[in-house]
Coordinates of C-alpha atoms in Angstrom, one line a residue:
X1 CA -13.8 80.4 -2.3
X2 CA -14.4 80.3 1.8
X3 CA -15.1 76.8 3.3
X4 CA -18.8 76.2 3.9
X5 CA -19.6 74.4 6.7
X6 CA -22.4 71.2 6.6
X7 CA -24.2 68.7 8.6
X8 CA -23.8 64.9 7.1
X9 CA -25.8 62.2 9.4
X10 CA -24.8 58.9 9.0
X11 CA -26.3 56.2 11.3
X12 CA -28.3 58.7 13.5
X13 CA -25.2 60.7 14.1
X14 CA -24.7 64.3 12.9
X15 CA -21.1 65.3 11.9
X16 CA -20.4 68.9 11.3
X17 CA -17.6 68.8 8.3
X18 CA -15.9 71.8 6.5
X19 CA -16.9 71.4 2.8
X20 CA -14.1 72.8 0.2
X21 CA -15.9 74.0 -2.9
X22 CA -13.0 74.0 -4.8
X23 CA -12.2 70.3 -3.9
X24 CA -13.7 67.5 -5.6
X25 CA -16.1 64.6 -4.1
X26 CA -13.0 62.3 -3.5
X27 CA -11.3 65.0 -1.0
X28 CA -14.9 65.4 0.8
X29 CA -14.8 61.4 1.4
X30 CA -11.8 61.1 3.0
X31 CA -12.8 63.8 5.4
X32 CA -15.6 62.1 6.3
X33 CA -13.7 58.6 6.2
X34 CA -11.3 60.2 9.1
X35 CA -14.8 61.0 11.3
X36 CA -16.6 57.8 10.3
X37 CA -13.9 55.1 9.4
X38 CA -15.9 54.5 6.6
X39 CA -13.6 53.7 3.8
X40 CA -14.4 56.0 0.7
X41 CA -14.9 53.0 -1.6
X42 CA -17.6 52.2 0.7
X43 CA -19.3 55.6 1.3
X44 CA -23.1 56.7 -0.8
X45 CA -23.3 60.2 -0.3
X46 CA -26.6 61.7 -1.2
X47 CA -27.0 64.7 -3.2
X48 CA -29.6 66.2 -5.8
X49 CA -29.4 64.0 -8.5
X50 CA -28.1 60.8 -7.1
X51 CA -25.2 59.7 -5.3
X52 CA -21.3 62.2 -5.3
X53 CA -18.8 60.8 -6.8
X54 CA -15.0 61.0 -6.6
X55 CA -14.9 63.5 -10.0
X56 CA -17.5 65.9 -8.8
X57 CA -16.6 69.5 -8.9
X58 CA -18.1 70.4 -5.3
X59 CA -18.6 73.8 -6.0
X60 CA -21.2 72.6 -8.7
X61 CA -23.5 71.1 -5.5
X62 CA -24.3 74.7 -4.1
X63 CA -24.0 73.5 -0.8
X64 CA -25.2 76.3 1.8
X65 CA -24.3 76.9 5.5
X66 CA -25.7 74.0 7.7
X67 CA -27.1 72.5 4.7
X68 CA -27.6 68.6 5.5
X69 CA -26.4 65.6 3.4
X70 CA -26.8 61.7 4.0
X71 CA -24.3 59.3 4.0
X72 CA -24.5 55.7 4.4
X73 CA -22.3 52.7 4.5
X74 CA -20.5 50.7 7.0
X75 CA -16.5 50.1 7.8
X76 CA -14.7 46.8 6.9
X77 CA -13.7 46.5 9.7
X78 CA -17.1 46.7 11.4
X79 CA -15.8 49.0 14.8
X80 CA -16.1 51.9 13.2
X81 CA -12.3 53.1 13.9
X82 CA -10.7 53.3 10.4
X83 CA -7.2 52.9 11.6
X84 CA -4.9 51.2 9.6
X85 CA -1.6 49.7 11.0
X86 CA 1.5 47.7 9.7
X87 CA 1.5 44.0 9.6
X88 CA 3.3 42.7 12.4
X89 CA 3.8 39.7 10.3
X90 CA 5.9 40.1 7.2
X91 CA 3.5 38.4 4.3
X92 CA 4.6 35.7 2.6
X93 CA 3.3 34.6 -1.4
X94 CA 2.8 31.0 -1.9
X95 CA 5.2 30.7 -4.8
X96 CA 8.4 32.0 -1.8
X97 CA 6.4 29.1 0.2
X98 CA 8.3 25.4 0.8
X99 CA 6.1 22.6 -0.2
X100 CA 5.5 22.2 3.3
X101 CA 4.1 25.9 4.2
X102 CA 1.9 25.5 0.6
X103 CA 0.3 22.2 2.0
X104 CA -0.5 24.0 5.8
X105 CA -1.7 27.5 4.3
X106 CA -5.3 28.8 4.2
X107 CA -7.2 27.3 1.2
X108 CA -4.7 24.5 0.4
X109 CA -6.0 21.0 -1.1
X110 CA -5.0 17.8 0.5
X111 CA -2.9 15.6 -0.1
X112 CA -4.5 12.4 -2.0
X113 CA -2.9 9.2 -1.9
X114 CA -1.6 6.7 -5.2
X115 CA -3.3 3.8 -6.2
X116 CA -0.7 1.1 -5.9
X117 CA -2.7 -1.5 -7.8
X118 CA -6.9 -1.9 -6.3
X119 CA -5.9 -0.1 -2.8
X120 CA -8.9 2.4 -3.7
X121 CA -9.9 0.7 -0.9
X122 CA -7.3 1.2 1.9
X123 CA -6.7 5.0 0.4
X124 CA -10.6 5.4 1.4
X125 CA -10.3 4.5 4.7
X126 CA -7.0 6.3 5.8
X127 CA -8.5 9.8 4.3
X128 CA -11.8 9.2 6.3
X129 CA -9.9 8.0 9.9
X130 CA -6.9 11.0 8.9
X131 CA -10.3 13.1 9.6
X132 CA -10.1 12.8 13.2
X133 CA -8.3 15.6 14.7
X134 CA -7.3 13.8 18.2
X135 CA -5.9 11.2 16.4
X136 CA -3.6 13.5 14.6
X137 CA -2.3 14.8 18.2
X138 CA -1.7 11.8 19.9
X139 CA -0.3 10.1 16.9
X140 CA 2.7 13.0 16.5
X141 CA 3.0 11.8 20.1
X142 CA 3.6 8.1 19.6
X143 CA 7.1 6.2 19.3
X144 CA 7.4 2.6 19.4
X145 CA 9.3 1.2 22.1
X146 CA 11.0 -1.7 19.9
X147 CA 12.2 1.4 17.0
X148 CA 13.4 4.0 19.5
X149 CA 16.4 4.4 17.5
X150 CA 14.8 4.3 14.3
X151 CA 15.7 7.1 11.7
X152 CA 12.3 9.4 11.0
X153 CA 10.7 9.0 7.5
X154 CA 11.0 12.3 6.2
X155 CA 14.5 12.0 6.8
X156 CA 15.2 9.1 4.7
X157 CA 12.9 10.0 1.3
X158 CA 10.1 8.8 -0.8
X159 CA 7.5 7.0 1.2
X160 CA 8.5 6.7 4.9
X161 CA 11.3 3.9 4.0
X162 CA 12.8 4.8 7.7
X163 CA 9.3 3.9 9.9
X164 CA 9.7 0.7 11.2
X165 CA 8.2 -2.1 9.1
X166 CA 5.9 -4.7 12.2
X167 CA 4.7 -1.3 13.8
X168 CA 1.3 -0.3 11.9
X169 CA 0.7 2.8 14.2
X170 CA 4.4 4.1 13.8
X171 CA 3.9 3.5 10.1
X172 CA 0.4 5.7 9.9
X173 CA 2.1 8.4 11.8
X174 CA 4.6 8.8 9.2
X175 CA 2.2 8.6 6.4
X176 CA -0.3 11.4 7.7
X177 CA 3.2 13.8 8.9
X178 CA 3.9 13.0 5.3
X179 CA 1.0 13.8 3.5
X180 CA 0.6 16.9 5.8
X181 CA 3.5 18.6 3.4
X182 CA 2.2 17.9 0.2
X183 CA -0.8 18.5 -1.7
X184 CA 0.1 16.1 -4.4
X185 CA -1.0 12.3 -4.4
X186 CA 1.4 10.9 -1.8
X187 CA 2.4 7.3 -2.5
X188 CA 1.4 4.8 0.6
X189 CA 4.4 2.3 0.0
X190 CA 5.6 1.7 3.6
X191 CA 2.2 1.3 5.3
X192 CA 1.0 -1.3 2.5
X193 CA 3.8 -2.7 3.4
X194 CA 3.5 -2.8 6.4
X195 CA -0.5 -3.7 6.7
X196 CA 0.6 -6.8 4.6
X197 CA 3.2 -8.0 6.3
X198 CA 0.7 -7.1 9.7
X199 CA -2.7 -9.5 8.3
X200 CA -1.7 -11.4 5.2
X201 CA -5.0 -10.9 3.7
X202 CA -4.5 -7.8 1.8
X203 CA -1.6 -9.3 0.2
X204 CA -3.4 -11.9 -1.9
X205 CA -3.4 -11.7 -5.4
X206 CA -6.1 -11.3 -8.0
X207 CA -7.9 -14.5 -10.0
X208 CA -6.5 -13.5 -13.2
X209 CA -2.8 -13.5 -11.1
X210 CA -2.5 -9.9 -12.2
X211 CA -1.6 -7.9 -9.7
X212 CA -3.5 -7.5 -5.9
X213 CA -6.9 -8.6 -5.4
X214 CA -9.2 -5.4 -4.1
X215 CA -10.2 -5.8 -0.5
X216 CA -13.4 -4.8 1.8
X217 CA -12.8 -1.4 3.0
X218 CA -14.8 -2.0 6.3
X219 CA -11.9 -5.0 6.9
X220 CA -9.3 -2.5 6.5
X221 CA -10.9 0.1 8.4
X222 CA -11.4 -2.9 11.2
X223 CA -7.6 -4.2 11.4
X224 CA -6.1 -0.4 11.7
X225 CA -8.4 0.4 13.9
X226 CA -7.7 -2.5 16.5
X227 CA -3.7 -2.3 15.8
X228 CA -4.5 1.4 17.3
X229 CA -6.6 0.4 20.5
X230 CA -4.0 -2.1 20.4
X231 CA -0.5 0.6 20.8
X232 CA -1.7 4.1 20.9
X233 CA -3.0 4.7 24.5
X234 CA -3.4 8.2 26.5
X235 CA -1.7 8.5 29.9
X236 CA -4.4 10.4 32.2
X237 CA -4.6 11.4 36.0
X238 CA -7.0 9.3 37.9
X239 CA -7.7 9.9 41.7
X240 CA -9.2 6.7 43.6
X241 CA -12.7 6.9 45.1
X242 CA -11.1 5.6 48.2
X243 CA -8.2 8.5 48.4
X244 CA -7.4 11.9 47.3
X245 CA -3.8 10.0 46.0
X246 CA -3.3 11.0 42.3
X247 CA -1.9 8.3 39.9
X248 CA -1.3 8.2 36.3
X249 CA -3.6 5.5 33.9
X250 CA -3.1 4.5 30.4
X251 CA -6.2 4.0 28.5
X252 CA -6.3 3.3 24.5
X253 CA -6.9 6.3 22.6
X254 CA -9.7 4.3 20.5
X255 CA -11.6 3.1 23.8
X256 CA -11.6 6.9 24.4
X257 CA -12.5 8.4 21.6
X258 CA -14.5 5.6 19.3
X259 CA -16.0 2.5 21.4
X260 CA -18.9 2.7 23.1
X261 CA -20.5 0.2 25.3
X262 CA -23.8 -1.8 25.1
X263 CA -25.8 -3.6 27.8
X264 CA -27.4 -6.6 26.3
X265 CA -30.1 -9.1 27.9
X266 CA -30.1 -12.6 26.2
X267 CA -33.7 -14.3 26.0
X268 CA -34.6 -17.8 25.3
X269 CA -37.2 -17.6 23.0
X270 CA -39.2 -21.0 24.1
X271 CA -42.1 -20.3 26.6
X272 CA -41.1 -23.7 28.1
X273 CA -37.6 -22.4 29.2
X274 CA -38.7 -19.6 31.0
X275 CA -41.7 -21.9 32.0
X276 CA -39.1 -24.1 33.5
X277 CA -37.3 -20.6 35.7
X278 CA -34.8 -20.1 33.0
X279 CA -33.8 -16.3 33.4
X280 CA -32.3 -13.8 30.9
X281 CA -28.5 -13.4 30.7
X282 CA -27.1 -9.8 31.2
X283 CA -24.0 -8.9 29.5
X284 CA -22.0 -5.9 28.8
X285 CA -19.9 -5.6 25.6
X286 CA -17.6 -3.1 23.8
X287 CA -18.4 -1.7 20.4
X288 CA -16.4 0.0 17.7
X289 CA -19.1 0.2 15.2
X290 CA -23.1 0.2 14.5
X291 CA -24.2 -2.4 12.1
X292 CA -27.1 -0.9 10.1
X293 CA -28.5 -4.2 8.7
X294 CA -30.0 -4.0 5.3
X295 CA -33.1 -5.8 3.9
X296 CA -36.3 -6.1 1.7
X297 CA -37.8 -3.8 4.7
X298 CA -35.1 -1.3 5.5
X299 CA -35.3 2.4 3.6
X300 CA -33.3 4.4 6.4
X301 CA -30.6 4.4 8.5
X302 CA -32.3 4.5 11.8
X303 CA -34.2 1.0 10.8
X304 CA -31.5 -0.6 9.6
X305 CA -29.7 0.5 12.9
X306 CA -32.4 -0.7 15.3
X307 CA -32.4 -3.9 13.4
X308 CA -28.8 -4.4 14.2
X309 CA -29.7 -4.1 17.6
X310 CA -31.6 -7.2 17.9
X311 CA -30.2 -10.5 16.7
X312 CA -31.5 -14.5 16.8
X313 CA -28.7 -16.7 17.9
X314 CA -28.5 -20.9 18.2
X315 CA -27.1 -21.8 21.6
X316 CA -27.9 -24.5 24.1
X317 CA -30.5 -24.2 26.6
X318 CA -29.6 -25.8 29.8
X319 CA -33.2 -26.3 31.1
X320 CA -34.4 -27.7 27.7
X321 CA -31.2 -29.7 27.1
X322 CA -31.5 -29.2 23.5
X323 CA -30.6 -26.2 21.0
X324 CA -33.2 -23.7 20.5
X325 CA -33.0 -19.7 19.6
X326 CA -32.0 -16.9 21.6
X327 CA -33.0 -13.3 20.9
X328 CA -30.1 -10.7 21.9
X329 CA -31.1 -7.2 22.7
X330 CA -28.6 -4.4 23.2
X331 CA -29.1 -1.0 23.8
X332 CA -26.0 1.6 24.1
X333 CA -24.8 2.3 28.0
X334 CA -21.4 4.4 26.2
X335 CA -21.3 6.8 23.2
X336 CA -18.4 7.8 21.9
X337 CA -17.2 10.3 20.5
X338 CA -16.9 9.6 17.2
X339 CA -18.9 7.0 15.7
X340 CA -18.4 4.5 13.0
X341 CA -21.6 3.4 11.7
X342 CA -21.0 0.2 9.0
X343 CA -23.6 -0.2 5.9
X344 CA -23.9 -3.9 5.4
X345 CA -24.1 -4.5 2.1
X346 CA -21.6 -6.9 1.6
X347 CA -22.7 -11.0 2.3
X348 CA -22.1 -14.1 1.1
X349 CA -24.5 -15.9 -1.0
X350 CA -24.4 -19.6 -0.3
X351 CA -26.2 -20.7 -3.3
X352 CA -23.4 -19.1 -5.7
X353 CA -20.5 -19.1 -3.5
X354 CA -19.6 -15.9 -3.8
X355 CA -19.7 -12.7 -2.6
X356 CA -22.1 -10.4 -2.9
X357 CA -24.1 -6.8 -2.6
X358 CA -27.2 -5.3 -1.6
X359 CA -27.4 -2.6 -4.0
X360 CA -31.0 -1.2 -2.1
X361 CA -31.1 2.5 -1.5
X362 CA -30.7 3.4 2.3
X363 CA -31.0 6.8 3.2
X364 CA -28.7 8.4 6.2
X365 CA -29.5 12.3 7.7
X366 CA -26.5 15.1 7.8
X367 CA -27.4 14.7 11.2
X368 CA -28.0 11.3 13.2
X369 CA -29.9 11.0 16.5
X370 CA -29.2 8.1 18.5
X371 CA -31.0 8.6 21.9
X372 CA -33.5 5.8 21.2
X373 CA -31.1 3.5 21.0
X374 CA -29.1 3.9 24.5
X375 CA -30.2 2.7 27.7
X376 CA -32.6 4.5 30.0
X377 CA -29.9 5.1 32.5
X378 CA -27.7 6.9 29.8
X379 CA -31.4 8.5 27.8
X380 CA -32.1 10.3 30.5
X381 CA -28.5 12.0 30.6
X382 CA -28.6 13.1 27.6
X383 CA -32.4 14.1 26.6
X384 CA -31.6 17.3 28.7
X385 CA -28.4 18.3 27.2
X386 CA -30.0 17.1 23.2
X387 CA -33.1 19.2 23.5
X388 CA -31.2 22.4 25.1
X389 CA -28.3 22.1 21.7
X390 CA -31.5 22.3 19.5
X391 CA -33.1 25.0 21.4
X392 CA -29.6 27.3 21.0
X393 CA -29.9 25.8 17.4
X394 CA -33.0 27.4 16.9
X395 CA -32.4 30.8 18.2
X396 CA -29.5 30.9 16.4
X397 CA -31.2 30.6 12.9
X398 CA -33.6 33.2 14.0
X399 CA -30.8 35.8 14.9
X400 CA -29.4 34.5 11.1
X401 CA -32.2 35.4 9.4
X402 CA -33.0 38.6 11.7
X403 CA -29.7 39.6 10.4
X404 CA -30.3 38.9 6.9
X405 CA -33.7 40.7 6.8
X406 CA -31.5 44.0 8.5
X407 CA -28.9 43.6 5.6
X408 CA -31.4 43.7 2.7
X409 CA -33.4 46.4 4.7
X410 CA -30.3 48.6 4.6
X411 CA -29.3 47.7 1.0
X412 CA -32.7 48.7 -0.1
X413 CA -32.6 52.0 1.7
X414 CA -28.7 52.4 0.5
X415 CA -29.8 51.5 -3.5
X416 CA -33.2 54.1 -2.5
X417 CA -33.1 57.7 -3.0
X418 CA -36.8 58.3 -3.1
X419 CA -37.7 59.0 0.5
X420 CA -34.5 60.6 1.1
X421 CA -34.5 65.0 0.8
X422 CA -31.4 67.0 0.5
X423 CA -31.8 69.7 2.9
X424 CA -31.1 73.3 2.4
X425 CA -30.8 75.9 5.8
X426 CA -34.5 77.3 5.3
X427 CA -35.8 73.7 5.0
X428 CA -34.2 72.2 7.5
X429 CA -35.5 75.1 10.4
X430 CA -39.4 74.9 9.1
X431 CA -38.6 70.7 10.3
X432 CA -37.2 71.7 13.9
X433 CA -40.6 73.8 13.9
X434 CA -42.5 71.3 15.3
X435 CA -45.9 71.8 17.0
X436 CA -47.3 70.2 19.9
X437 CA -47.9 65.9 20.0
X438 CA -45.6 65.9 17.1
X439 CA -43.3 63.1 17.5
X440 CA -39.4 63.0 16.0
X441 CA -38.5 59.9 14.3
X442 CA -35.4 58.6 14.7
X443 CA -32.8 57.3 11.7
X444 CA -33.2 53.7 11.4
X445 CA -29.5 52.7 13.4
X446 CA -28.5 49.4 11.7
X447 CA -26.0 47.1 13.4
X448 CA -23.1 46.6 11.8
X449 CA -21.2 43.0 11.3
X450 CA -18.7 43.5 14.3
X451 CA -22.0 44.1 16.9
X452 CA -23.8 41.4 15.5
X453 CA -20.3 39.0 16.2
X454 CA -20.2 40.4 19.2
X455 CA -23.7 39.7 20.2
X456 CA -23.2 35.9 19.0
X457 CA -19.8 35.5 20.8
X458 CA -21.7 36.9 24.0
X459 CA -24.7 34.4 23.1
X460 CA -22.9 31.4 22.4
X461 CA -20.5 31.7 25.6
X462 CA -23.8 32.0 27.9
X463 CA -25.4 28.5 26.1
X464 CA -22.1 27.0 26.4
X465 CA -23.0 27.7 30.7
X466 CA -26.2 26.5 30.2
X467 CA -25.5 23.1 28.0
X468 CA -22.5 22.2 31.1
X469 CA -24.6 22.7 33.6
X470 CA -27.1 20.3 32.1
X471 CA -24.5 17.8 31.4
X472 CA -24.6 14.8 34.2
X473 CA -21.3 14.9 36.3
X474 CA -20.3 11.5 35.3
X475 CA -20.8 11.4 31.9
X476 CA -18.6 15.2 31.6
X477 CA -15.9 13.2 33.2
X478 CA -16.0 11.1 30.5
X479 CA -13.7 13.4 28.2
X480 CA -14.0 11.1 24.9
X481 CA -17.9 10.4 25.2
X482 CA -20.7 12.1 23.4
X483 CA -22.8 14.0 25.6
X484 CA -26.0 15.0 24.2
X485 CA -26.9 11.7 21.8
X486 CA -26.3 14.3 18.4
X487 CA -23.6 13.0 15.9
X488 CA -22.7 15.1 12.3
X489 CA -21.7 13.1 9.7
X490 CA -17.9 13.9 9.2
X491 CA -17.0 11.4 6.5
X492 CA -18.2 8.6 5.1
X493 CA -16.5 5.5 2.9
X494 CA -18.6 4.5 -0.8
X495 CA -18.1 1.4 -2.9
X496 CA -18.8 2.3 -6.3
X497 CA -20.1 -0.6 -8.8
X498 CA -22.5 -3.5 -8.5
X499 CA -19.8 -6.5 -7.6
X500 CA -18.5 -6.8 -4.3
X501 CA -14.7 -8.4 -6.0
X502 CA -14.7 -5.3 -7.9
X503 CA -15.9 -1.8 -8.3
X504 CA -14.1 1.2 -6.8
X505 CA -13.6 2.9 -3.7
X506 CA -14.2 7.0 -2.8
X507 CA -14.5 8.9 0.5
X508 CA -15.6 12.0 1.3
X509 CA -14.7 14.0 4.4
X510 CA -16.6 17.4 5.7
X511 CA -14.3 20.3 5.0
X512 CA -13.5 22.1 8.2
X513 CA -12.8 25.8 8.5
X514 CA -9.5 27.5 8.7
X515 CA -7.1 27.2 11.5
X516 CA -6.3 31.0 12.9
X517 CA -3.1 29.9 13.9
X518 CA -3.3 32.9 16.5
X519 CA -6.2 31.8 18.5
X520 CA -5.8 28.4 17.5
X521 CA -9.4 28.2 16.4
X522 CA -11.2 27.4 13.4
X523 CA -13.5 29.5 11.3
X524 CA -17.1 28.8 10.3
X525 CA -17.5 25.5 7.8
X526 CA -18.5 26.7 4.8
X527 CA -20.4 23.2 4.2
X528 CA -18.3 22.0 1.6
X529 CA -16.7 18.4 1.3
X530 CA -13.5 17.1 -0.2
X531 CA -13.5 14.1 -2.4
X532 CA -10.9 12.0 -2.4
X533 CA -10.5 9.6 -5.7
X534 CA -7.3 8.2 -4.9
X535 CA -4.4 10.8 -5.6
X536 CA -7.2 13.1 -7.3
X537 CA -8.8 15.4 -4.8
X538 CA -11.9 17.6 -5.6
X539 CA -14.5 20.2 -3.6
X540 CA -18.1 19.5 -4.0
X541 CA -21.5 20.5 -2.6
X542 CA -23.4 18.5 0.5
X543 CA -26.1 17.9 -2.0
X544 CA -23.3 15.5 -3.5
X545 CA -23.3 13.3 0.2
X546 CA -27.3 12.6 -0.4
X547 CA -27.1 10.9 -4.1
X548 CA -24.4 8.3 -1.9
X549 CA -27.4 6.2 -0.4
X550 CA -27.6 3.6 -2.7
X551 CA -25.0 2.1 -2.4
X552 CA -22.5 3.6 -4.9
X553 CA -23.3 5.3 -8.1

């Protein structure tokens, strides 16, 4: 039988295509997948009586000269081109991996760490710090002068035994290279070491004498994080106000990254004092963490945080000559990059001697704004750039859900045959007869994934202009500050249990997406968190972070 030729339109275009009837449907899709690049498994050709599959016998369609089919369907690879090509990497299966390419591939777990005997507590807190990416960097970085010769721990086996022992930093380094080439539960022996030997206090034992005692996480968290402003510091360029001369600084990596600053006034609270001309005391101070102070009064985050700004203190008055109170308010001049924000549910009750823990139920948001609290020198830097992130924000969602409503638009009018004809020659011709103030409607064109990403890539580079030219030159030379007020929570620290000698500690940290190793960029989140239970590590949902607020399970 001769060829017949046909029309098939497929998002408003019209392909002419040379229809075999002695070929089957198959054959007459990977025509049209050579035109199109729409791969067969991903074609719906119309024709009377539903959609043509692979098996059908063409010549059973009676297809006519010029006749007109529909297709529809989009390419994987969303440009449309179809053109396959070797891989110019040669593919590797995880079971020809090394432990160490398992642990770094897409989709790996990792690594928890062993409970040595109640360090729930110190596991919790290096899983949520091991979340900062920067710190990573600069710690591959670090080498302690006093160890230069030391031998590197994965040379020497099990645990880091070759990091030097009175170096805490050197020590965390080689725990997180470590446990960046495993996904088993990695055993912390050197750095418990070498925190004990550091601050004596996590090495006391427990009141039955068996074994450690279990510790306060936020006093770990605390001691590692001021051995690290202490050693690990950043060597930057700095040109003088006074000159163009260049000259290199050193700045700790935590001042950079996690302190912030407040401005604080200092207020007798006595009418007679400031009767008498005593005047307010103005102060600056570093911080490395928010209290959010907890009582009867206190349901959320933001109170308990605005509490902690304001506190009574006993001093001396040297108009009055007697003690009396102060009140101390501070508001934040400095945000940092990453903040630490400290629950305290942990006092001690003088009437029982001993320990103990707020158990009430403080809520915190997957988003925290902290503009309120900062100075109005540093408010009005970063109101502009705050409000601008929530405006992109916004249009954002509404191209996401644009995008949806196109996607189930064309599903329904893929999984729809009703309004769609099959047109023979003599049908077709009475259409193109069209009389006068009749109007041709066009084939609904539906963008396909690769012009959407295109569109957002092109988007999201313009509001990245926009958002730095809102930015105020000083604070954007601030590399390690926040600049619009706006922190995500990244991890977070629990104490499980009602005792604060006891109980059990957990942290969970934000999964983040994978690293294309080509770019060097990460892929969209995909909201997920890991939680790490000492060496067990498990996904779960966000709604998981929001049952957290009181205080443990």
């Amino acid at each position: 039988m001769a060829v017949i030729s046909v029309i098939v339109k497929h998002q408003g275009k019209r392909h002419e295509v040379e229809l075999d009837p002695t070929s089957t449907g198959e054959i007459f899709k990977y025509q049209l997948y050579s035109l199109t690049g729409v791969e067969p498994n991903r074609q719906k050709i119309l024709v009377k009586g539903g959609q043509l599959k692979d098996e059908t016998d063409l010549s059973t369609l009676g297809a006519k000269p010029g006749q007109t089919f529909m297709m529809m369907g989009t390419p994987t690879t969303g440009d449309g081109t179809g053109i396959l090509e070797r891989p110019k990497e040669k593919m590797k299966f995880v079971e020809d991996m090394t432990e160490a390419e398992a642990a770094k591939a897409e989709g790996a777990t990792p690594a928890g760490l062993q409970n040595l005997g109640n360090t729930c507590y110190l596991n919790s807190t290096l899983q949520t710090l091991r979340s900062v990416p920067e710190l990573q960097t600069e710690l591959l970085k670090y080498s302690s002068p006093a160890t230069s010769g030391t031998l590197s721990s994965s040379s020497v086996g099990l645990g880091g035994l070759g990091s030097s022992m009175d170096d805490l930093v050197a020590s965390l380094r080689d725990l997180y290279k470590q446990m960046s080439e495993t996904q088993e539960g990695f055993p912390p022996y050197t750095f418990l070491t070498t925190l004990r030997l550091a601050f004596p206090q996590f090495a006391q034992r427990s009141k039955t004498g068996q074994g450690f005692a279990q510790q306060d996480a936020e006093e770990a968290w605390t001691q590692i994080v001021a051995q690290l402003r202490q050693k690990l510091t950043l060597k930057e360029l700095s040109i003088s106000s006074d000159s163009a001369a260049q000259r290199n600084e050193e700045i700790s990596f935590i001042d950079r990254y996690l302190a912030g600053r407040f401005e604080s006034t200092l207020t007798c609270d006595e009418p007679a004092a400031i009767e008498a001309g005593e005047e307010s005391v103005q102060s600056e101070d570093v911080f490395l963490k928010l209290d959010c102070h907890i009582n009867k009064d206190i349901n959320h985050l933001r109170d308990g945080l605005m509490a902690g700004l304001e506190e009574k203190i006993d001093k001396r008055s040297p108009i009055l000559d007697h003690d009396t109170v102060y009140t101390k308010k501070s508001r934040i001049a400095r945000l940092p990059k990453y903040l630490t924000v400290h629950f305290v549910r942990f006092f001690w009750k003088r009437e029982a001697q001993k320990k103990a823990k707020i158990m009430r139920k403080v809520t915190f948001p997957p988003e925290l704004d902290v503009v309120e609290f900062c100075t109005d020198t540093l408010r009005k830097q970063l109101i502009p750039v705050r409000d601008k992130v929530r405006e992109i924000r916004k249009d954002e969602e509404d191209v996401a859900r644009a995008r949806k409503r196109q996607k189930q638009a064309h599903k329904q009018a893929e999984d729809s045959n009703t309004d769609v004809k099959v047109h023979g020659p003599n049908e077709e011709k009475k259409e193109t007869q069209k009389t006068e103030g009749d109007v041709e409607m066009a084939d609904t064109i539906y963008k396909t994934d690769a012009e959407y990403d295109v569109e957002r890539a092109t988007s999201i580079l313009s509001a990245k202009k926009e958002l730095y030219a809102l930015i105020n030159p000083d604070l954007a030379r601030d590399t390690g500050a926040n600049k619009s007020g706006m922190y995500e929570l990244r991890g977070l620290v629990t104490h499980q249990g009602a005792s604060a000698d006891s109980g059990h500690y957990t942290s969970y940290v934000k999964k983040q997406g994978a690293l294309d190793p080509k770019t060097g960029e990460r892929k969209e989140e995909d909201g997920k968190w890991w939680w790490f239970n000492d060496d067990k590590v498990s996904e779960v949902d966000p709604d998981k972070i929001e049952t957290l607020s009181g205080g443990g399970k």
